[in-house]
XYZ file of C-alpha atoms in Angstrom:
647
model
C -41.279 118.734 72.110
C -39.622 115.338 71.897
C -36.155 114.790 73.283
C -33.355 114.636 70.752
C -32.573 111.031 69.809
C -29.248 109.821 71.102
C -26.965 108.706 68.286
C -25.623 105.228 68.976
C -21.921 104.425 68.865
C -22.669 102.073 65.972
C -24.170 104.896 63.904
C -21.205 107.125 64.731
C -18.785 104.383 63.663
C -20.383 104.220 60.213
C -19.574 107.857 59.513
C -16.588 108.324 57.158
C -14.879 110.869 59.421
C -14.931 108.461 62.350
C -13.165 105.710 60.401
C -10.707 108.241 58.995
C -9.815 109.241 62.538
C -9.335 105.558 63.312
C -7.021 105.357 60.293
C -4.842 108.243 61.475
C -4.527 106.811 64.974
C -3.685 103.351 63.621
C -1.036 104.728 61.247
C 0.580 106.862 63.944
C 1.155 103.751 66.093
C 2.843 101.591 63.467
C 6.379 102.522 64.560
C 5.641 101.090 68.022
C 4.697 97.624 66.729
C 6.710 94.559 67.710
C 7.343 94.032 63.976
C 7.058 96.197 60.879
C 4.625 95.769 58.016
C 6.505 98.135 55.718
C 3.987 99.053 53.017
C 0.689 98.473 54.838
C -0.147 102.163 55.332
C 0.526 103.082 51.710
C -2.075 100.694 50.301
C -4.800 102.560 52.222
C -3.414 106.079 51.870
C -3.485 106.020 48.056
C -7.276 105.607 48.168
C -8.438 106.516 51.660
C -11.892 107.625 50.472
C -12.490 104.396 48.571
C -11.228 102.159 51.384
C -13.418 103.911 53.966
C -16.488 103.723 51.707
C -15.973 100.000 51.083
C -15.318 99.354 54.796
C -18.566 101.085 55.802
C -20.460 98.984 53.263
C -18.997 95.760 54.669
C -19.681 96.787 58.262
C -23.283 97.695 57.465
C -23.855 94.334 55.786
C -21.832 92.401 58.393
C -19.570 90.974 55.678
C -16.285 92.389 56.976
C -13.822 89.630 57.916
C -10.845 90.299 60.241
C -7.463 89.423 58.749
C -4.973 86.968 60.283
C -2.494 88.190 62.873
C 1.247 87.956 62.455
C 2.412 86.132 65.594
C 5.846 86.992 66.976
C 7.825 85.665 69.916
C 9.138 88.865 71.483
C 12.082 88.228 73.853
C 11.332 88.766 77.532
C 14.394 88.036 79.605
C 17.183 85.724 78.499
C 15.045 82.556 78.565
C 11.508 83.668 77.824
C 9.291 85.532 75.381
C 5.902 87.175 75.171
C 3.478 86.380 72.313
C 3.496 89.620 70.346
C 1.252 90.244 67.353
C 0.854 92.567 64.407
C -2.737 93.526 63.602
C -3.642 94.386 60.003
C -3.847 98.145 59.395
C -7.412 97.684 58.055
C -8.536 95.983 61.263
C -6.748 98.577 63.376
C -8.477 101.405 61.549
C -11.868 99.973 62.504
C -10.967 98.950 66.050
C -9.235 102.262 66.782
C -12.475 104.022 65.850
C -14.474 101.559 67.997
C -12.233 102.014 71.029
C -12.139 105.780 70.848
C -15.937 105.944 70.596
C -16.246 103.718 73.661
C -13.670 105.719 75.591
C -15.861 108.760 76.195
C -18.472 106.627 77.924
C -16.068 104.431 79.898
C -13.306 106.853 80.922
C -15.464 108.625 83.601
C -15.882 105.271 85.339
C -12.120 104.967 85.881
C -10.932 106.502 89.175
C -8.278 109.234 89.250
C -5.849 106.636 90.601
C -5.681 105.049 87.124
C -3.172 106.797 84.869
C -3.054 104.554 81.802
C -5.035 105.281 78.643
C -6.983 108.223 80.018
C -8.701 110.815 77.881
C -7.040 114.189 77.596
C -8.301 117.125 79.566
C -10.259 119.203 78.954
C -12.743 117.321 76.842
C -15.203 119.271 74.685
C -18.117 120.420 76.834
C -20.593 119.832 74.015
C -20.691 117.758 70.892
C -18.655 114.717 69.926
C -15.284 113.921 71.379
C -13.734 114.519 67.943
C -14.305 117.956 66.459
C -15.746 117.858 62.960
C -12.853 118.865 60.769
C -11.784 118.259 57.199
C -8.229 117.600 58.379
C -9.005 113.880 58.653
C -9.642 113.745 54.906
C -5.912 114.012 54.207
C -4.374 110.501 54.015
C -1.083 111.501 55.677
C -0.849 113.711 58.739
C 2.154 114.464 60.920
C 2.367 112.590 64.191
C 2.245 115.876 66.111
C -0.971 116.881 64.341
C -2.575 113.527 65.118
C -1.528 113.786 68.762
C -2.847 117.330 69.175
C -6.036 117.221 67.116
C -7.215 113.628 66.691
C -5.932 111.205 69.346
C -8.052 111.608 72.521
C -5.722 109.634 74.814
C -2.860 111.003 76.860
C 0.450 109.759 75.490
C 2.269 107.180 77.630
C 5.270 109.520 77.970
C 2.961 111.995 79.719
C 0.878 109.545 81.763
C 3.645 107.211 82.998
C 5.823 109.973 84.564
C 2.733 111.283 86.352
C 2.005 107.794 87.690
C 5.637 107.523 88.806
C 5.617 110.981 90.408
C 2.418 110.321 92.377
C 3.935 107.058 93.617
C 7.024 108.859 94.879
C 4.970 111.506 96.628
C 3.006 108.841 98.492
C 5.970 107.546 100.477
C 8.184 110.593 100.185
C 5.788 113.234 101.460
C 2.786 111.467 102.968
C 4.772 109.060 105.105
C 3.439 105.750 103.812
C 5.979 103.207 104.964
C 4.914 100.082 103.024
C 4.360 99.409 99.330
C 2.442 96.379 98.078
C 3.168 95.249 94.517
C 2.022 92.192 92.618
C 2.727 90.564 89.281
C 0.025 89.183 86.985
C 1.312 86.235 84.973
C 0.862 86.680 81.206
C -1.778 89.379 81.673
C -2.970 89.979 78.088
C -2.872 86.269 77.239
C -5.182 85.423 80.150
C -7.915 88.023 79.667
C -11.158 86.041 79.469
C -13.174 87.323 76.522
C -16.542 86.513 78.059
C -15.679 88.440 81.232
C -14.472 91.367 79.119
C -17.692 91.260 77.091
C -19.781 91.292 80.280
C -17.846 94.300 81.569
C -18.382 96.275 78.358
C -22.080 95.381 78.320
C -22.340 96.589 81.905
C -20.858 99.973 81.006
C -22.440 100.219 77.523
C -25.803 98.435 77.969
C -27.374 100.033 74.881
C -24.453 99.418 72.490
C -24.768 95.719 71.679
C -23.969 96.050 67.969
C -20.617 97.757 68.394
C -19.681 95.320 71.191
C -20.578 92.393 68.928
C -18.389 93.844 66.189
C -15.454 94.198 68.573
C -15.781 90.604 69.743
C -16.107 89.271 66.206
C -12.484 90.417 65.863
C -11.258 89.221 69.253
C -12.921 85.810 68.987
C -11.574 85.221 65.474
C -8.051 85.874 66.797
C -8.411 83.714 69.925
C -5.924 80.870 70.390
C -7.220 77.503 69.227
C -6.550 73.946 70.285
C -5.159 71.300 67.931
C -8.794 70.401 67.221
C -9.484 74.039 66.196
C -11.613 74.793 69.255
C -11.143 78.432 70.356
C -10.103 79.113 73.950
C -11.833 82.528 73.903
C -9.017 83.849 76.023
C -6.383 86.495 75.355
C -6.214 89.685 73.304
C -3.462 90.776 70.880
C -0.634 92.713 72.500
C 1.091 95.815 71.243
C -1.627 98.313 70.220
C -3.641 101.037 71.936
C -6.695 98.856 71.277
C -5.435 96.051 73.531
C -4.119 98.568 76.061
C -7.528 100.228 76.368
C -9.330 96.894 76.724
C -6.728 95.683 79.212
C -7.291 98.860 81.199
C -11.047 98.281 81.294
C -10.618 94.651 82.344
C -9.034 95.730 85.640
C -11.859 98.083 86.621
C -13.021 95.583 89.299
C -9.588 95.931 90.925
C -9.999 99.714 90.988
C -13.452 99.383 92.546
C -12.187 97.064 95.302
C -9.420 99.446 96.327
C -11.684 102.488 96.156
C -13.920 100.784 98.730
C -10.926 99.713 100.790
C -9.566 103.270 100.861
C -12.766 104.440 102.603
C -12.023 102.132 105.550
C -8.226 102.140 105.625
C -5.501 104.696 105.046
C -4.079 103.584 101.731
C -2.841 105.176 98.493
C -3.731 103.213 95.358
C -2.234 103.837 91.887
C -2.454 101.843 88.669
C -0.896 102.035 85.224
C -2.251 99.135 83.146
C -1.434 95.988 85.166
C 1.232 97.749 87.260
C -0.542 98.155 90.613
C 1.010 100.034 93.545
C -0.672 100.278 96.938
C 0.962 102.336 99.726
C -0.008 101.750 103.365
C 1.223 102.836 106.804
C 1.108 99.571 108.757
C 1.904 95.919 108.092
C -1.581 94.685 109.053
C -3.186 96.788 106.320
C -0.428 95.697 103.929
C -1.384 92.050 104.426
C -5.064 92.870 103.960
C -4.204 94.614 100.672
C -2.301 91.550 99.451
C -5.233 89.235 100.184
C -7.767 91.569 98.535
C -5.564 91.957 95.476
C -5.141 88.198 95.031
C -8.868 87.633 95.629
C -10.106 90.129 93.022
C -7.527 89.117 90.415
C -8.452 85.463 90.790
C -12.124 86.385 90.380
C -11.094 87.691 86.953
C -9.420 84.326 86.261
C -5.983 85.929 86.293
C -2.959 84.139 87.699
C -1.137 86.031 90.419
C 2.538 85.205 90.859
C 2.603 84.974 94.646
C 6.393 84.668 94.597
C 6.547 88.150 93.044
C 3.898 89.661 95.320
C 5.903 91.858 97.671
C 5.457 94.090 100.676
C 8.308 96.594 100.595
C 9.320 98.386 103.798
C 10.951 101.808 103.364
C 12.536 101.587 106.817
C 14.077 98.256 105.940
C 17.082 99.066 103.784
C 15.007 101.712 101.907
C 13.247 99.012 99.899
C 10.702 101.370 98.295
C 13.371 103.858 97.242
C 15.394 101.056 95.699
C 12.308 99.896 93.806
C 11.164 103.286 92.498
C 14.038 105.773 92.530
C 17.200 106.124 90.458
C 18.894 109.513 90.364
C 20.414 108.669 86.960
C 16.979 108.382 85.355
C 15.990 111.797 86.696
C 19.207 113.474 85.616
C 19.147 111.930 82.143
C 15.502 112.943 81.709
C 16.447 116.529 82.530
C 19.297 116.458 79.996
C 16.978 115.111 77.293
C 14.357 117.772 77.953
C 17.008 120.484 78.012
C 18.413 119.410 74.631
C 14.920 119.224 73.120
C 13.917 122.662 74.437
C 17.125 124.578 73.681
C 18.306 122.907 70.483
C 15.162 121.632 68.763
C 15.856 123.621 65.602
C 19.660 123.756 65.576
C 22.704 121.573 66.378
C 24.109 121.677 69.907
C 27.139 124.045 69.979
C 30.505 122.279 70.334
C 31.308 123.701 73.774
C 27.883 122.796 75.151
C 28.061 119.363 73.533
C 31.349 118.610 75.307
C 29.779 119.513 78.652
C 26.821 117.239 78.013
C 29.084 114.344 76.985
C 31.152 114.767 80.139
C 27.991 114.626 82.243
C 26.889 111.487 80.396
C 30.287 109.904 81.000
C 30.017 110.521 84.743
C 26.441 109.237 84.884
C 27.506 106.028 83.119
C 30.013 105.296 85.876
C 27.628 106.031 88.762
C 26.062 103.287 90.904
C 23.295 104.859 93.025
C 22.071 102.466 95.715
C 24.663 99.979 94.450
C 22.781 99.507 91.160
C 24.314 98.231 87.932
C 26.468 100.880 86.255
C 25.613 101.794 82.655
C 29.182 100.998 81.621
C 31.043 98.130 83.241
C 28.047 95.963 84.118
C 28.857 92.234 83.899
C 25.274 91.013 83.535
C 22.298 92.140 81.416
C 20.817 95.428 82.543
C 17.367 95.330 84.119
C 14.879 97.469 86.008
C 15.820 101.098 86.601
C 19.359 100.498 85.334
C 17.876 99.481 81.991
C 15.667 102.551 81.976
C 18.684 104.748 82.705
C 20.645 103.070 79.912
C 17.890 103.702 77.356
C 17.800 107.393 78.277
C 21.616 107.536 78.179
C 21.570 106.161 74.608
C 18.840 108.645 73.624
C 20.931 111.531 74.940
C 23.914 110.460 72.830
C 21.756 110.155 69.712
C 20.289 113.627 70.318
C 23.805 115.013 70.582
C 24.942 113.266 67.393
C 27.475 111.305 69.455
C 28.703 107.807 68.555
C 30.224 107.083 71.963
C 27.309 104.881 73.024
C 27.267 102.525 70.035
C 29.828 99.923 71.096
C 28.253 99.766 74.560
C 24.813 99.285 72.968
C 26.060 96.492 70.693
C 27.688 94.700 73.645
C 24.437 94.892 75.602
C 22.502 93.417 72.677
C 24.818 90.376 72.785
C 23.723 89.465 76.308
C 20.321 91.139 76.604
C 17.527 90.227 74.125
C 15.247 93.098 75.199
C 13.616 94.303 71.958
C 14.023 97.950 72.993
C 17.775 97.584 72.499
C 17.534 96.484 68.870
C 15.150 99.413 68.277
C 17.919 101.710 69.473
C 20.326 99.952 67.106
C 17.934 100.726 64.228
C 17.955 104.385 65.239
C 21.772 104.345 65.392
C 22.186 102.882 61.893
C 19.868 105.562 60.531
C 21.816 108.311 62.258
C 25.284 106.894 61.496
C 24.996 104.908 58.222
C 28.744 105.073 57.565
C 29.525 102.885 60.609
C 29.987 99.524 58.930
C 31.200 98.169 62.263
C 27.487 97.954 63.185
C 26.957 95.466 60.334
C 30.098 93.494 61.203
C 29.151 93.281 64.868
C 25.476 92.416 64.336
C 26.113 89.798 61.638
C 28.686 88.070 63.834
C 26.144 88.007 66.648
C 23.262 86.839 64.424
C 25.286 83.833 63.238
C 26.455 82.922 66.734
C 24.834 80.370 69.035
C 24.134 83.156 71.528
C 21.402 84.651 69.315
C 18.522 82.290 70.041
C 15.546 84.583 69.361
C 14.286 84.889 65.744
C 12.756 88.272 66.605
C 16.140 89.591 67.729
C 17.795 88.351 64.519
C 15.048 89.972 62.443
C 15.432 93.321 64.194
C 19.229 93.186 63.768
C 18.708 92.716 60.010
C 16.349 95.685 60.100
C 19.113 97.800 61.658
C 21.633 96.716 59.001
C 19.205 97.758 56.244
C 19.994 101.459 56.765
C 23.792 101.298 56.496
C 25.778 102.689 53.550
C 26.671 99.317 52.087
C 25.321 95.801 52.411
C 28.147 93.248 52.433
C 27.936 90.228 50.138
C 27.983 87.858 53.108
C 25.020 89.720 54.620
C 23.029 89.467 51.376
C 23.896 85.757 51.105
C 22.722 85.165 54.684
C 19.435 86.975 53.934
C 18.817 84.810 50.871
C 19.388 81.666 52.930
C 16.954 82.870 55.588
C 14.298 83.895 53.060
C 14.515 80.738 50.954
C 14.039 78.403 53.934
C 10.280 78.209 54.506
C 10.817 76.632 57.928
C 12.343 79.833 59.293
C 10.422 82.313 61.428
C 8.073 84.452 59.231
C 9.196 87.785 60.655
C 12.858 86.904 60.203
C 12.104 86.042 56.568
C 10.191 89.305 56.137
C 13.147 91.356 57.378
C 15.568 89.375 55.215
C 13.383 90.227 52.196
C 13.152 93.914 53.120
C 16.938 94.092 53.361
C 17.398 92.334 50.006
C 14.931 94.786 48.429
C 17.490 97.581 48.765
C 20.063 95.508 46.853
C 20.092 94.650 43.155
C 19.089 91.031 42.549
C 20.286 88.863 39.689
C 17.828 86.999 37.428
C 18.326 83.721 39.279
C 17.407 85.286 42.636
C 14.338 87.000 41.177
C 13.186 83.689 39.681
C 13.637 81.991 43.058
C 11.543 84.703 44.749
C 8.793 84.274 42.160
C 8.693 80.530 42.823
C 8.542 81.167 46.571
C 5.704 83.670 46.189
C 3.589 81.100 44.372
C 3.686 78.592 47.236
C 4.123 80.896 50.253
C 1.534 80.651 53.057
C 2.293 83.693 55.217
C 0.617 86.838 53.806
C 3.318 88.997 55.394
C 6.120 87.065 53.702
C 4.159 87.203 50.435
C 4.035 91.005 50.535
C 7.769 91.176 51.300
C 8.474 88.863 48.344
C 6.355 91.101 46.106
C 8.854 93.897 46.717
C 11.589 91.659 45.281
C 9.937 90.135 42.223
C 9.158 93.582 40.749
C 12.876 94.025 40.118
C 12.402 91.898 36.993
C 12.373 94.376 34.112
C 11.247 91.978 31.414
C 7.453 91.509 31.431
C 7.168 93.617 34.578
C 3.527 94.428 33.793
C 2.773 90.718 33.843
C 4.299 90.395 37.329
C 2.274 93.332 38.640
C -0.876 91.864 37.084
C -0.179 88.591 38.896
C 0.026 90.486 42.175
C -3.162 92.472 41.459
C -5.148 89.232 40.940
C -3.438 87.243 43.701
C -5.809 85.210 45.947
C -4.441 86.880 49.105
C -5.945 90.308 49.877
C -2.676 91.722 51.257
C -0.840 90.869 48.041
C -3.690 92.190 45.864
C -3.488 95.514 47.641
C 0.263 95.871 47.264
C -0.166 94.888 43.609
C -2.724 97.663 43.187
C -0.328 100.160 44.740
C 2.489 99.010 42.442
C 0.259 99.409 39.369
C -0.760 102.930 40.357
C 2.844 104.005 40.941
C 3.752 102.772 37.456
C 0.926 104.602 35.730
C 0.094 107.743 37.738
C 2.717 110.550 37.403
C 1.291 112.554 40.312
C 1.320 109.575 42.670
C 4.862 108.740 41.527
C 5.993 112.300 42.213
C 4.379 112.337 45.662
C 6.197 109.115 46.556
C 9.563 110.341 45.229
C 9.196 113.613 47.107
C 8.843 111.568 50.302
C 11.668 109.152 49.421
C 14.311 111.773 48.699
C 13.963 114.000 51.750
C 17.347 115.580 52.356
C 17.023 115.318 56.133
C 16.324 111.552 56.064
C 18.524 109.672 53.617
C 17.523 106.358 55.168
C 13.967 106.484 53.749
C 15.248 105.421 50.337
C 16.325 102.074 51.850
C 12.638 101.223 52.394
C 11.415 102.379 48.993
C 13.632 100.840 46.316
C 10.843 98.517 44.996
C 8.858 101.627 44.015
C 11.824 103.077 42.136
C 12.364 99.806 40.256
C 8.692 99.841 39.254
C 8.744 103.428 38.018
C 11.893 102.746 36.004
C 9.982 100.288 33.766
C 6.805 102.346 33.449
C 5.159 102.626 30.035
C 4.113 106.188 30.878
C 6.855 108.630 29.738
C 5.663 111.215 32.266
C 6.390 108.771 35.104
C 9.863 108.198 33.650
C 10.461 111.947 33.400
C 9.410 112.463 37.008
C 11.739 109.654 38.094
C 14.705 111.130 36.213
C 14.134 114.563 37.729
C 14.145 113.149 41.264
C 17.046 110.652 41.071
C 19.480 112.833 39.113
C 20.904 114.524 42.215
C 20.784 111.531 44.626
C 22.617 109.391 42.032
C 25.617 111.644 42.715
C 25.219 112.727 46.352
C 23.270 110.064 48.302
C 25.189 108.852 51.359
C 23.829 105.297 51.011
C 26.622 104.234 48.648
C 25.301 101.041 47.054
C 21.877 102.603 46.476
C 23.571 105.666 44.967
C 25.348 103.372 42.504
C 22.088 101.585 41.738
C 20.321 104.911 41.108
C 23.103 105.860 38.693
C 22.464 102.708 36.670
C 18.696 103.251 36.736
C 19.176 106.869 35.656
C 21.254 105.756 32.682
C 18.678 103.168 31.563
C 15.677 105.471 31.948
C 17.422 108.392 30.237
C 18.234 106.139 27.277
C 14.642 104.928 27.185
C 13.329 108.500 27.094
C 15.778 109.430 24.312
C 14.704 106.363 22.333
C 11.038 107.264 22.702
C 11.708 110.866 21.713
C 13.579 109.679 18.604
C 10.678 107.438 17.639
C 8.238 110.290 18.150
C 10.191 112.792 16.058
C 11.742 110.358 13.575
């Protein structure tokens, strides 16, 4: 009897359920991106079956072409930035499936000392890593469902604390006196694609086709010289795809320290490119430093020798100062306690007061003479920054506003993108606080705001407030109309304007811009503005549907479906007007404008039924007023049609 033929990873990739799993993973990660591509998921979700079928056809015939990246300068410190990217949702769907197929074969080769991007335990004893289930056929799944039933990797918020805890145990319980740490300069940017390819071929020697597919993406995205010659170096940052590949690239480092641990008493731990090696004597510490530099240089990585350190716990408790902060631990406990006890109900007033008092005391504390959360005179960094982020999260969980002014002040001096993400969360939770808009707009216009990414994210935060001031809308028009401005800043300016009502002159200007615009991401954002034109709206949508850029064609197709399909319109409106999340409507006004000029009376009827209540009760004031005007127009249109039908 012949042995059962092993199914290749390539053959598994070409199965619809595999790509659908890739889709769900890709969609669940969008909120973590360095920048938002607001409608990208919707264009696939409306026809997931069709998109997957077409993608398989293009992969089989090797005619699939990766889409351009959106490049973003993400602030890193007050005078530097990292080259962030946004990968098209279509490309991520494919690459997520590729990576998760590879993971089952590669994960066993990673030692236990590696905590980043590991597969969950236990894995299925038999059969594929993903259970065959019809659940993947649904275009939208909750994040929790994806995490529990589809995503095979441990979440970072589970893996990182374990990495941190094991590190503490090493010097706290096992008596390792020294800690060796190193810093790899621009890690993701310096990953050599040929070395990465060789590593994957070593671990997957019989999977050349799927490796070739992966590198057709990576090589097309590689940085090029002025003469258009690719460097073949660097992978896009900001997705689980790059994190997995970055994890694999450092396998030679793991192998070196596994061998070293057989000869010397060391404790080695790694989370991505964060390497920690604990030793008991200075001689071994020096040996570790030399071995680390040697193996990293063999991978053509640049080691910052100035940041390579040997910390001595007996010398001013250097390891404790590097790894421990009692505030982080206490705030983590408070967060977990609130989540566990009050997940389904508000925190009682008496208990809330106690929590707020604890938070107030923590904010004043300075363990090991660290920066206090309140009262610090320089930008927060390291463990103080981590404590601050947890402190803000605790306040948000409690429905408290007491952190907001402190957060806004920190944003003024600290360009860390995690801070503006917290500001976005705050404006969603407290849309009535117009002081957020006043503060952020003053900062955006100041000379202190030097990062386009920071300005863009501040505009994103303002988008969710109750009213958009005229000066804010004017500033957004100026940003959008200037084609020399940063693309992401223009995108966010357009998204903010999309929740306002434009006059005919502004719509005409946006149409002119769309015709000559080069960035596909700006084009899609402009599409959400031009559809506000009520006269000849079908003609505008038709222009989008037949646009030369694929991204615009897809958004045009989505717009056309929403105008003509009552069920799709109802599904969208049901999502938009969730009572527990008023802020969602701020992202979806282009869809409402489209439905309001539909030629299908059933679409108009569905729209009226869904906006009748929000036009009176919605907390987002200027959108509430806009909905009232739309309701009046559509109601009159329906009456007119009914009169024509019966008259």
